CSV table of C-alpha atoms and ligand atoms in Angstrom, one decimal:
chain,number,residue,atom,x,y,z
U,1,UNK,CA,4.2,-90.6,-145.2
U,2,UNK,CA,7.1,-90.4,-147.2
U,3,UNK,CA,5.1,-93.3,-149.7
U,4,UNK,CA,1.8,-91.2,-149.6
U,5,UNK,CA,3.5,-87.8,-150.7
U,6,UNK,CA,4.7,-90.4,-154.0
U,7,UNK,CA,1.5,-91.4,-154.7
U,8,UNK,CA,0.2,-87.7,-154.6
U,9,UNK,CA,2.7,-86.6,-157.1
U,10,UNK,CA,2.0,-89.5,-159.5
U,11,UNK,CA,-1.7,-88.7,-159.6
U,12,UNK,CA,-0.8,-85.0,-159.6
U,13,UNK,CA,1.7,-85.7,-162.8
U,14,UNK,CA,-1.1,-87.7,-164.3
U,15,UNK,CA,-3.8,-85.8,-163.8
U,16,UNK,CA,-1.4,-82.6,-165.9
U,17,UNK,CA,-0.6,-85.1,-168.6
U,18,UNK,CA,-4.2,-85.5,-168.6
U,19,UNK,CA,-5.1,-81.9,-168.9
U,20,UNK,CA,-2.7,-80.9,-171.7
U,21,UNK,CA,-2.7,-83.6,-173.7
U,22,UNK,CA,-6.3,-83.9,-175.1
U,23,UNK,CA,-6.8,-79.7,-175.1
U,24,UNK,CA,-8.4,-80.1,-178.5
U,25,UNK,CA,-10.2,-82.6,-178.1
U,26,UNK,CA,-11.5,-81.2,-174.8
U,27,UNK,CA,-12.4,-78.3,-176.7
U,28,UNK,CA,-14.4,-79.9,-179.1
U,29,UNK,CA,-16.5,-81.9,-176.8
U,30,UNK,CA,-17.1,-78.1,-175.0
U,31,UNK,CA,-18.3,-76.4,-178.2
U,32,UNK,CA,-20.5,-79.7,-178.6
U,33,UNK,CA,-21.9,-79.5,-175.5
U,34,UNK,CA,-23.1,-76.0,-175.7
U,35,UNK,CA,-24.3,-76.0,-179.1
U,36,UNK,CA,-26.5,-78.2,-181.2
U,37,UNK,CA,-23.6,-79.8,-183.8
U,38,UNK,CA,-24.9,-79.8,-187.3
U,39,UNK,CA,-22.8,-81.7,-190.5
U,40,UNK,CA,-23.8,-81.4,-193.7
U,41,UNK,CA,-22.3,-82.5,-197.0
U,42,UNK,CA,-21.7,-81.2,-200.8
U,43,UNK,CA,-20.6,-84.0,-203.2
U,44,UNK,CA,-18.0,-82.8,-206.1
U,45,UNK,CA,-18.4,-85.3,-209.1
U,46,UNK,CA,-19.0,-84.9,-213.0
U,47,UNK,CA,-17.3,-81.3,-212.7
U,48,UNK,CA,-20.2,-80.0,-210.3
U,49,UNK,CA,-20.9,-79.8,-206.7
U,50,UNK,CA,-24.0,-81.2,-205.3
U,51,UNK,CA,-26.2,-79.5,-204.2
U,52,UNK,CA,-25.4,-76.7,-205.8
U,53,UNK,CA,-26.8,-74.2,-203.2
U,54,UNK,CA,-27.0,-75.5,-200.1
U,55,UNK,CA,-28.4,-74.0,-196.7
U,56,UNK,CA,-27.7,-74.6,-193.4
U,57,UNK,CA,-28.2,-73.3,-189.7
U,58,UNK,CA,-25.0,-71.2,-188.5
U,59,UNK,CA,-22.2,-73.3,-186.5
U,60,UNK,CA,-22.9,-76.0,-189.7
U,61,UNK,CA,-19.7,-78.1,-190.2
U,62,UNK,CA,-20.0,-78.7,-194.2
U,63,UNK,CA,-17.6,-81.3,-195.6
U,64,UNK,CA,-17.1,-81.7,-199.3
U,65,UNK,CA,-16.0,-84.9,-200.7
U,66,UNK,CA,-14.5,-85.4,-204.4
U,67,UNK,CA,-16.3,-87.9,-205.4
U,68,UNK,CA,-14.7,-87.4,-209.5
U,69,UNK,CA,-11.8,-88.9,-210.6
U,70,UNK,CA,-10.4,-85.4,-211.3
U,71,UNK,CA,-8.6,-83.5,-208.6
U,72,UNK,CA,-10.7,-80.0,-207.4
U,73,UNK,CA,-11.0,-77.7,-205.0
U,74,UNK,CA,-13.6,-75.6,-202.6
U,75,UNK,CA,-12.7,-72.0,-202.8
U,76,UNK,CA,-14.2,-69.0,-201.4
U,77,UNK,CA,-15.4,-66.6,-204.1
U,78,UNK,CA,-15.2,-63.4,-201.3
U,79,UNK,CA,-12.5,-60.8,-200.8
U,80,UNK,CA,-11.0,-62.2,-198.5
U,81,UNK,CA,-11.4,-65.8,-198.7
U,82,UNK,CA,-14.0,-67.3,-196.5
U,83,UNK,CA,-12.4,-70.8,-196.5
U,84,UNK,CA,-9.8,-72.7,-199.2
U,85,UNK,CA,-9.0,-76.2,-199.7
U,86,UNK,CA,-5.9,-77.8,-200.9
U,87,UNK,CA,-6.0,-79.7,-204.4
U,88,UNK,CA,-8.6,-83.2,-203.8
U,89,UNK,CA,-7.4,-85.9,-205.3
U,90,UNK,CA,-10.6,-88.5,-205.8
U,91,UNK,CA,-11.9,-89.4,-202.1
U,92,UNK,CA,-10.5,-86.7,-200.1
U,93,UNK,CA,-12.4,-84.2,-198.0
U,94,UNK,CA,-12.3,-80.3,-197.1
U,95,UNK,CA,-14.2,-79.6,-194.2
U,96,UNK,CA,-15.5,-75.8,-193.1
U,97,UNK,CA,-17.8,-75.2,-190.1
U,98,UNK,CA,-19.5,-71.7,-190.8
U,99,UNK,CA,-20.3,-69.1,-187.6
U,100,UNK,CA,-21.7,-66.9,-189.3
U,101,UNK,CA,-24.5,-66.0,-191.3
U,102,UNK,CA,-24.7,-65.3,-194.6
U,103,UNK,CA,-24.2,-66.1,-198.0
U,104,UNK,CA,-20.8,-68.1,-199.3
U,105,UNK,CA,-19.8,-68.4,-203.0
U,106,UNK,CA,-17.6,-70.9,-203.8
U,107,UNK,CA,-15.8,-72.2,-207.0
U,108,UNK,CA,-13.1,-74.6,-208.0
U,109,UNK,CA,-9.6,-73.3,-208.8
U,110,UNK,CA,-8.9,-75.7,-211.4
U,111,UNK,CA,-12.3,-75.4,-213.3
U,112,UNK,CA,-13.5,-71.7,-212.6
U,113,UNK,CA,-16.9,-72.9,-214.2
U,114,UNK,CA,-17.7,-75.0,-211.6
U,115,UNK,CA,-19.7,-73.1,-208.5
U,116,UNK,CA,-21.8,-73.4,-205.8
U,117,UNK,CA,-23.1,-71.6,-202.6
U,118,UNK,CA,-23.6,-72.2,-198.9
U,119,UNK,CA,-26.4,-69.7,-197.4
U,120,UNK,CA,-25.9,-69.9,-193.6
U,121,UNK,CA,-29.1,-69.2,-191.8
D,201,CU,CU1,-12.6,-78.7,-210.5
């Protein structure tokens, strides 16, 4: 009896280790499972993103990559900000999924010139 009641707790403290450890990714694999998961991509090199405009259902996960040897970043052009990345050295990513529709101007900090737009459908 006494060896049973052990056993119990073990799987009982393994099963909570189980439940709180992984909450994000649990969470992820929920919003996956309910919705269709969509990725899409804007490449930053020779001072421009690519594409320029680009359009995508709603829930979209857009990643842009910096693919110049000049550091840049993916900032929301809207009051407030939408979504802002950090500084991208070549290589490095900024990811931004998008709930909800609409249209999403964007520039680069460090090179005002450079623009681009995600319309979420
Ligand atoms: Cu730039």
């Amino acid at each position: 009896m006494k060896n049973r009641n052990l056993r119990v707790a073990r799987l009982a403290a393994a099963l909570a280790l189980g439940l709180t450890w992984p909450t994000a990714r649990q969470k992820g694999f929920t919003a996956d499972a309910q919705q269709t998961v969509s990725l899409a991509e804007v490449k930053i090199d020779n001072f421009s993103f690519s594409p320029a405009v680009l359009t995508v259902p709603a829930g979209t996960t857009v990643t842009w990559t910096n693919r110049d040897d000049i550091p840049h970043t993916v900032v929301s052009s809207d009051d407030p900000k939408a979504f802002k990345s950090k500084v991208l050295d070549t290589d490095e990513k900024f990811s931004f999924t998008f709930s909800k529709a609409g249209s999403y101007p964007y520039f680069c900090s460090v090179h005002p010139k450079m623009v681009g737009k995600v319309v979420v459908q």
